[in-house]
Amino acid sequence: MTDSAPPAENEQSERHASWLELFFDLTAVAGVAQLAHLLHGGPAWADLGLYAVMFLAFWTGWMLFTVYGNVTRDQVRVWRVLAGMFGLAVMAAAVHGVREGEQAAAFALAYILVRSLAGKAWERRREYVADLPITRLGLGLTPWVVSMWFDGTARYALWALGLAIDLVVMFAVSTKSPEGREGDASEDAAVWTGHRPPRKLRAAYTDAPHLGERLGLFVLIVLGEGIAQTVSEASEVAWDSALYAVGTGAFLLLILLWSLSLRHGSDGVPLLSPGAVPVRLTLPLHCFVAGSVAALAAALGDSVAYTDAAVPERVRWLMCGSLAVYLVIAGAAVARSGRSVPWALLLTGPPLALVLAVGLTARDARAGHLVWLLVLALWWPLVWRLRRPSGAPAAPGSP
């Protein structure tokens, strides 16, 4: 097996998303919007579980083609990217009817085709992507194929099983880069596939700065959905001082999320320093961040209807729970970015405690009060990040 060297550093710094990649990202706009609707009206636990599974599936399909364009650069096959884009569009269109079972088979079939199409690209190139092992190791796709013969809960459980296998592969399969990163993916591939890969199979590595830009763009899309949800709901209610308070607070909350993830974070992950974790670990973190922000966007839209009444418990917990997930990831990112554990706890512990306290006790809170308490929670890590002690590593600068 031979390794292909990463792109030169000067090439990495000058590369930006192409028109094809930006066009492809329009499917993310549609997909995130449709997935957010699964959470409208105060979701039950079953709705949250289905949302998590479908969001992870959609994100996986988007990521496979994002990495394909990232690695192949000028050698990307346009027709393959557009075919993947169509498959993701079908997945997005099927979201609305999945809970009733009407479009569940269409969603699963589109996911299978997207995964298969992406995998065939690497077979033709006789390469595997060291930073994204599931491009060649398709064991997680098997439960999706089996699910075509099941209905209801059994089908969704098989989807979750397939995605869980992919996550295990992402964390368990080690890789080896020209700089001597850990392990040798060929040996792990032999374990997961049951046979050794071809001798001349080459390891391809991602262009980290370009991939970081794409990940950041995805988070921007999700934040945009928060604005869209709030604006859409605000257009259907009476405009009064209570609505102004909710709208202003929601906008400020999204600004803080943008600042923590993109100005003071890396790859869309809040407060993460560049290169602090391997790409294959950054990708799941990015998925969880994007999923939590999309859930918060849905909750913000729902909260607009409760300017003069207490926010329902399910909507309140959707807001607080999604923000709590975001803060937990931010705390882990701070700890992995070379800062001490006490500093990470000081940065994210108080806001996390406040968010959980609001979820537990603010039973009679109206939307305006609830949103502004969450703004206060997110303000804390931003202020304390700017007051980092001397000698602590700085987060990446703003673009």
Coordinates of C-alpha atoms in Angstrom, one line a residue:
M1 CA 0.0 0.0 0.0
T2 CA 1.3 3.5 -0.9
D3 CA 0.4 6.8 0.6
S4 CA -0.5 9.9 -1.3
A5 CA 1.0 13.0 0.2
P6 CA -1.3 15.8 1.4
P7 CA -1.6 19.0 -0.6
A8 CA 1.1 21.5 -0.2
E9 CA 0.5 24.1 2.5
N10 CA 0.5 27.1 0.1
E11 CA -2.2 25.3 -2.0
Q12 CA -4.3 24.7 1.1
S13 CA -4.3 28.3 2.2
E14 CA -5.6 29.5 -1.2
R15 CA -8.3 27.0 -1.8
H16 CA -12.0 27.9 -1.2
A17 CA -15.4 26.3 -1.9
S18 CA -16.1 26.0 -5.6
W19 CA -19.4 26.9 -7.3
L20 CA -20.2 23.2 -7.5
E21 CA -19.6 22.7 -3.8
L22 CA -21.8 25.7 -3.0
F23 CA -24.5 24.5 -5.3
F24 CA -24.3 21.1 -3.6
D25 CA -24.7 22.7 -0.2
L26 CA -28.2 23.8 -1.3
T27 CA -29.3 20.3 -0.4
A28 CA -28.2 21.0 3.2
V29 CA -30.4 24.1 3.3
A30 CA -33.4 22.0 2.2
G31 CA -32.5 19.0 4.4
V32 CA -32.0 21.0 7.6
A33 CA -35.2 22.9 7.1
Q34 CA -37.2 19.7 6.7
L35 CA -35.5 17.9 9.6
A36 CA -36.2 20.9 11.9
H37 CA -39.9 20.4 11.2
L38 CA -39.8 17.0 12.9
L39 CA -39.4 18.9 16.2
H40 CA -42.2 21.4 15.8
G41 CA -44.9 21.6 18.4
G42 CA -42.9 20.1 21.3
P43 CA -41.5 16.7 20.4
A44 CA -41.9 13.5 22.4
W45 CA -38.9 11.3 23.1
A46 CA -39.7 9.1 20.0
D47 CA -39.7 12.3 17.8
L48 CA -36.3 13.3 19.2
G49 CA -34.9 9.8 18.5
L50 CA -36.2 9.8 15.0
Y51 CA -34.8 13.3 14.4
A52 CA -31.3 12.3 15.7
V53 CA -31.2 9.2 13.4
M54 CA -32.4 11.1 10.3
F55 CA -30.2 14.1 10.9
L56 CA -27.1 11.8 11.3
A57 CA -28.1 9.9 8.2
F58 CA -28.5 13.1 6.1
W59 CA -25.3 14.6 7.5
T60 CA -23.4 11.4 6.7
G61 CA -24.5 11.6 3.1
W62 CA -23.6 15.2 2.9
M63 CA -20.2 14.6 4.5
L64 CA -19.3 11.7 2.1
F65 CA -19.6 13.9 -0.9
T66 CA -18.0 16.9 0.8
V67 CA -14.9 14.8 1.5
Y68 CA -15.0 13.4 -2.0
G69 CA -14.8 16.9 -3.5
N70 CA -12.2 17.9 -0.8
V71 CA -9.8 15.1 -1.6
T72 CA -10.2 14.9 -5.4
R73 CA -10.0 18.6 -6.0
D74 CA -9.9 19.3 -9.7
Q75 CA -10.4 15.6 -10.5
V76 CA -13.9 15.5 -9.1
R77 CA -16.6 14.0 -11.4
V78 CA -19.4 16.6 -11.6
W79 CA -22.0 14.1 -12.6
R80 CA -21.3 12.0 -9.4
V81 CA -21.7 15.1 -7.2
L82 CA -24.9 16.1 -8.9
A83 CA -26.2 12.5 -8.5
G84 CA -25.4 12.6 -4.8
M85 CA -27.1 16.0 -4.6
F86 CA -30.3 14.5 -6.1
G87 CA -30.2 11.6 -3.6
L88 CA -29.9 14.0 -0.7
A89 CA -32.8 16.0 -2.1
V90 CA -34.9 12.9 -2.1
M91 CA -34.0 12.2 1.5
A92 CA -35.0 15.8 2.4
A93 CA -38.3 15.5 0.5
A94 CA -39.1 12.2 2.2
V95 CA -38.7 13.6 5.8
H96 CA -42.2 14.9 6.0
G97 CA -43.9 11.5 5.5
V98 CA -41.4 9.3 7.4
R99 CA -43.2 9.4 10.8
E100 CA -46.4 8.1 9.1
G101 CA -44.3 5.5 7.2
E102 CA -45.3 6.8 3.8
Q103 CA -41.9 7.9 2.7
A104 CA -39.7 5.8 5.0
A105 CA -38.7 3.4 2.3
A106 CA -37.9 6.2 0.0
F107 CA -35.6 7.8 2.6
A108 CA -33.8 4.5 3.3
L109 CA -33.4 3.7 -0.4
A110 CA -32.0 7.2 -1.2
Y111 CA -29.5 6.9 1.7
I112 CA -28.4 3.5 0.4
L113 CA -27.9 4.9 -3.1
V114 CA -26.0 8.0 -1.8
R115 CA -23.7 5.8 0.3
S116 CA -23.1 3.4 -2.6
L117 CA -22.5 6.1 -5.1
A118 CA -19.9 7.7 -2.8
G119 CA -18.2 4.4 -2.1
K120 CA -17.9 3.5 -5.8
A121 CA -16.0 6.7 -6.3
W122 CA -13.2 5.5 -4.1
E123 CA -13.2 2.0 -5.6
R124 CA -12.6 3.5 -9.0
R125 CA -9.8 5.6 -7.7
R126 CA -8.3 2.7 -5.7
E127 CA -8.1 4.9 -2.7
Y128 CA -9.5 5.0 0.9
V129 CA -9.8 8.2 2.9
A130 CA -7.8 7.8 6.1
D131 CA -9.8 10.6 7.8
L132 CA -13.2 9.1 6.9
P133 CA -12.9 5.3 7.0
I134 CA -16.6 4.7 6.3
T135 CA -15.9 5.7 2.7
R136 CA -14.6 2.2 2.1
L137 CA -15.9 0.2 5.1
G138 CA -19.6 -0.2 4.3
L139 CA -20.6 -2.5 7.2
G140 CA -23.0 0.2 8.6
L141 CA -25.0 0.1 5.3
T142 CA -26.1 -3.5 5.8
P143 CA -28.9 -2.7 8.5
W144 CA -30.3 -0.1 6.1
V145 CA -30.6 -2.6 3.3
V146 CA -32.3 -5.1 5.8
S147 CA -34.7 -2.3 6.9
M148 CA -36.4 -2.3 3.5
W149 CA -38.3 -5.4 4.7
F150 CA -39.4 -3.9 8.0
D151 CA -41.8 -1.3 9.1
G152 CA -42.2 1.1 12.0
T153 CA -40.0 0.9 15.1
A154 CA -38.0 -2.1 13.8
R155 CA -37.1 -0.1 10.7
Y156 CA -35.9 2.9 12.7
A157 CA -34.0 0.7 15.0
L158 CA -32.1 -0.8 12.1
W159 CA -31.3 2.7 10.8
A160 CA -29.9 3.5 14.2
L161 CA -27.9 0.3 14.3
G162 CA -26.3 1.1 10.9
L163 CA -25.4 4.6 12.0
A164 CA -24.0 3.3 15.3
I165 CA -21.7 1.0 13.4
D166 CA -20.5 3.9 11.3
L167 CA -19.7 5.9 14.5
V168 CA -17.8 2.9 16.0
V169 CA -15.8 2.6 12.8
M170 CA -15.0 6.4 12.9
F171 CA -13.6 6.0 16.4
A172 CA -12.1 2.6 16.2
V173 CA -10.4 2.4 12.8
S174 CA -6.9 3.9 13.1
T175 CA -5.0 5.6 10.3
K176 CA -1.5 6.4 9.4
S177 CA -0.5 9.5 7.5
P178 CA 2.8 10.5 5.9
E179 CA 3.6 12.4 9.1
G180 CA 3.3 9.2 11.1
R181 CA -0.2 9.4 12.5
E182 CA -1.5 6.5 14.5
G183 CA -2.0 3.0 13.1
D184 CA -2.4 1.6 9.6
A185 CA -5.9 1.7 8.1
S186 CA -5.2 -1.3 5.9
E187 CA -5.0 -3.6 8.9
D188 CA -8.2 -2.3 10.3
A189 CA -9.9 -2.5 7.0
A190 CA -9.0 -6.2 6.8
V191 CA -10.7 -6.7 10.2
W192 CA -13.9 -4.9 9.2
T193 CA -14.3 -6.2 5.7
G194 CA -13.0 -9.7 6.2
H195 CA -10.3 -9.5 3.6
R196 CA -7.1 -7.5 3.0
P197 CA -7.4 -4.5 0.6
P198 CA -5.5 -4.5 -2.7
R199 CA -1.8 -4.0 -2.3
K200 CA -1.8 -0.8 -4.3
L201 CA -4.7 0.8 -2.5
R202 CA -3.6 4.4 -1.7
A203 CA -4.4 6.4 1.4
A204 CA -5.9 9.8 0.6
Y205 CA -5.9 12.6 3.1
T206 CA -8.2 15.6 3.5
D207 CA -7.3 19.2 2.8
A208 CA -7.9 20.4 6.4
P209 CA -8.3 24.1 5.8
H210 CA -10.7 23.6 2.9
L211 CA -12.7 21.0 4.8
G212 CA -12.9 23.3 7.8
E213 CA -14.4 26.0 5.5
R214 CA -17.0 23.5 4.3
L215 CA -17.9 22.5 7.9
G216 CA -18.2 26.1 8.9
L217 CA -20.5 26.8 5.9
F218 CA -22.8 23.9 7.1
V219 CA -23.0 25.5 10.6
L220 CA -23.9 28.8 8.9
I221 CA -26.7 27.1 7.0
V222 CA -28.0 25.7 10.3
L223 CA -27.8 29.1 12.0
G224 CA -29.7 30.5 9.0
E225 CA -32.5 28.0 9.6
G226 CA -32.8 29.5 13.1
I227 CA -33.3 33.0 11.6
A228 CA -35.8 31.6 9.1
Q229 CA -37.8 29.7 11.7
T230 CA -38.0 32.8 13.9
V231 CA -38.9 35.2 11.1
S232 CA -41.5 32.8 9.7
E233 CA -43.3 32.4 13.0
A234 CA -43.0 36.1 13.8
S235 CA -44.9 37.0 10.6
E236 CA -48.0 35.1 11.9
V237 CA -48.4 36.7 15.4
A238 CA -49.3 40.1 16.7
W239 CA -46.4 42.5 16.9
D240 CA -46.0 43.9 20.4
S241 CA -43.3 44.5 23.0
A242 CA -43.3 40.9 24.0
L243 CA -42.6 39.8 20.4
Y244 CA -39.8 42.4 20.1
A245 CA -38.2 41.0 23.2
V246 CA -38.3 37.4 21.9
G247 CA -37.1 38.4 18.4
T248 CA -34.2 40.4 19.7
G249 CA -33.2 37.8 22.2
A250 CA -33.4 35.0 19.5
F251 CA -31.3 37.0 17.1
L252 CA -28.7 37.7 19.8
L253 CA -28.6 34.1 20.8
L254 CA -27.8 33.1 17.2
I255 CA -25.1 35.7 17.0
L256 CA -23.5 34.2 20.1
L257 CA -23.6 30.7 18.6
W258 CA -22.1 32.1 15.4
S259 CA -19.3 33.8 17.4
L260 CA -18.5 30.8 19.5
S261 CA -18.5 28.3 16.6
L262 CA -17.0 30.3 13.8
R263 CA -15.0 33.2 15.2
H264 CA -13.7 31.5 18.3
G265 CA -13.9 27.9 17.2
S266 CA -12.7 25.7 14.4
D267 CA -14.6 23.5 11.8
G268 CA -17.8 24.8 13.3
V269 CA -17.1 23.3 16.7
P270 CA -17.3 25.9 19.4
L271 CA -14.0 27.0 21.2
L272 CA -12.0 24.3 19.4
S273 CA -8.5 25.2 18.3
P274 CA -7.3 24.2 14.8
G275 CA -5.7 20.7 14.8
A276 CA -6.6 20.0 18.4
V277 CA -8.3 16.7 17.4
P278 CA -7.9 14.5 14.4
V279 CA -10.3 15.1 11.5
R280 CA -12.0 11.8 12.0
L281 CA -13.0 12.8 15.5
T282 CA -13.8 16.4 14.5
L283 CA -16.4 15.2 12.1
P284 CA -18.7 13.5 14.7
L285 CA -18.3 16.6 17.0
H286 CA -19.4 18.8 14.1
C287 CA -22.4 16.6 13.4
F288 CA -23.5 16.8 17.1
V289 CA -23.0 20.6 17.1
A290 CA -25.0 21.1 13.9
G291 CA -27.8 18.8 15.1
S292 CA -28.1 20.6 18.4
V293 CA -28.2 24.0 16.8
A294 CA -30.8 22.8 14.3
A295 CA -33.0 21.5 17.2
L296 CA -32.6 24.9 18.9
A297 CA -33.7 26.6 15.7
A298 CA -36.9 24.6 15.7
A299 CA -37.5 25.5 19.4
L300 CA -36.9 29.2 18.8
G301 CA -39.5 29.1 16.1
D302 CA -42.0 27.4 18.4
S303 CA -41.3 29.8 21.3
V304 CA -42.5 32.8 19.3
A305 CA -46.1 31.7 19.7
Y306 CA -45.7 32.0 23.5
T307 CA -45.0 35.6 24.0
D308 CA -48.0 36.0 26.4
A309 CA -48.1 32.5 27.9
A310 CA -45.8 30.0 29.5
V311 CA -43.7 28.0 27.1
P312 CA -44.8 24.4 27.1
E313 CA -42.5 22.0 28.9
R314 CA -41.4 20.1 25.8
V315 CA -40.5 23.2 23.9
R316 CA -38.6 24.6 26.9
W317 CA -36.6 21.4 27.3
L318 CA -35.9 21.3 23.5
M319 CA -34.4 24.7 23.9
C320 CA -32.4 24.0 27.0
G321 CA -31.5 20.4 26.1
S322 CA -30.1 21.3 22.7
L323 CA -28.1 24.2 24.2
A324 CA -26.8 21.9 26.9
V325 CA -25.5 19.5 24.3
Y326 CA -23.8 22.4 22.6
L327 CA -22.1 23.5 25.8
V328 CA -20.9 20.0 26.7
I329 CA -19.2 19.8 23.3
A330 CA -17.7 23.3 23.8
G331 CA -16.3 22.2 27.1
A332 CA -14.7 19.1 25.6
A333 CA -13.3 21.3 22.8
V334 CA -11.7 23.7 25.3
A335 CA -10.1 20.8 27.2
R336 CA -8.7 19.3 24.0
S337 CA -7.4 22.6 22.9
G338 CA -4.5 22.6 25.4
R339 CA -6.3 24.3 28.3
S340 CA -6.6 22.9 31.8
V341 CA -9.7 21.1 32.9
P342 CA -10.5 23.7 35.6
W343 CA -10.4 26.4 33.0
A344 CA -12.7 24.4 30.7
L345 CA -15.1 23.9 33.6
L346 CA -15.0 27.6 34.5
L347 CA -15.7 28.4 30.8
T348 CA -18.7 26.1 30.2
G349 CA -19.7 24.8 33.7
P350 CA -21.7 27.9 34.9
P351 CA -23.7 28.4 31.6
L352 CA -24.4 24.7 31.5
A353 CA -25.7 24.8 35.1
L354 CA -27.9 27.8 34.3
V355 CA -29.3 26.2 31.2
L356 CA -30.2 23.0 33.1
A357 CA -31.7 25.0 36.0
V358 CA -33.9 26.9 33.5
G359 CA -35.1 23.7 32.0
L360 CA -35.9 22.3 35.5
T361 CA -37.5 25.3 37.2
A362 CA -38.7 27.8 34.6
R363 CA -42.1 26.2 34.2
D364 CA -44.1 29.5 34.0
A365 CA -41.5 31.4 32.0
R366 CA -42.7 33.1 28.8
A367 CA -40.7 33.0 25.7
G368 CA -39.0 36.4 26.2
H369 CA -37.8 35.5 29.7
L370 CA -36.6 32.1 28.5
V371 CA -34.7 33.3 25.5
W372 CA -32.9 36.0 27.4
L373 CA -31.8 33.6 30.2
L374 CA -30.2 31.4 27.4
V375 CA -28.5 34.5 26.0
L376 CA -27.1 35.2 29.4
A377 CA -25.8 31.6 29.6
L378 CA -24.1 31.8 26.2
W379 CA -22.6 35.2 27.0
W380 CA -20.5 33.8 29.8
P381 CA -18.1 31.6 27.8
L382 CA -17.5 34.3 25.2
V383 CA -16.6 36.9 27.9
W384 CA -14.3 34.4 29.8
R385 CA -12.7 33.2 26.6
L386 CA -11.6 36.8 25.9
R387 CA -10.2 36.9 29.5
R388 CA -8.1 33.7 29.1
P389 CA -5.0 33.6 31.3
S390 CA -1.6 34.5 29.9
G391 CA 0.1 31.5 28.4
A392 CA -3.1 29.8 27.4
P393 CA -3.3 29.0 23.7
A394 CA -5.4 31.4 21.7
A395 CA -8.3 30.2 19.6
P396 CA -8.3 30.8 15.9
G397 CA -8.7 34.4 14.8
S398 CA -11.8 35.6 13.1
P399 CA -11.9 35.5 9.3

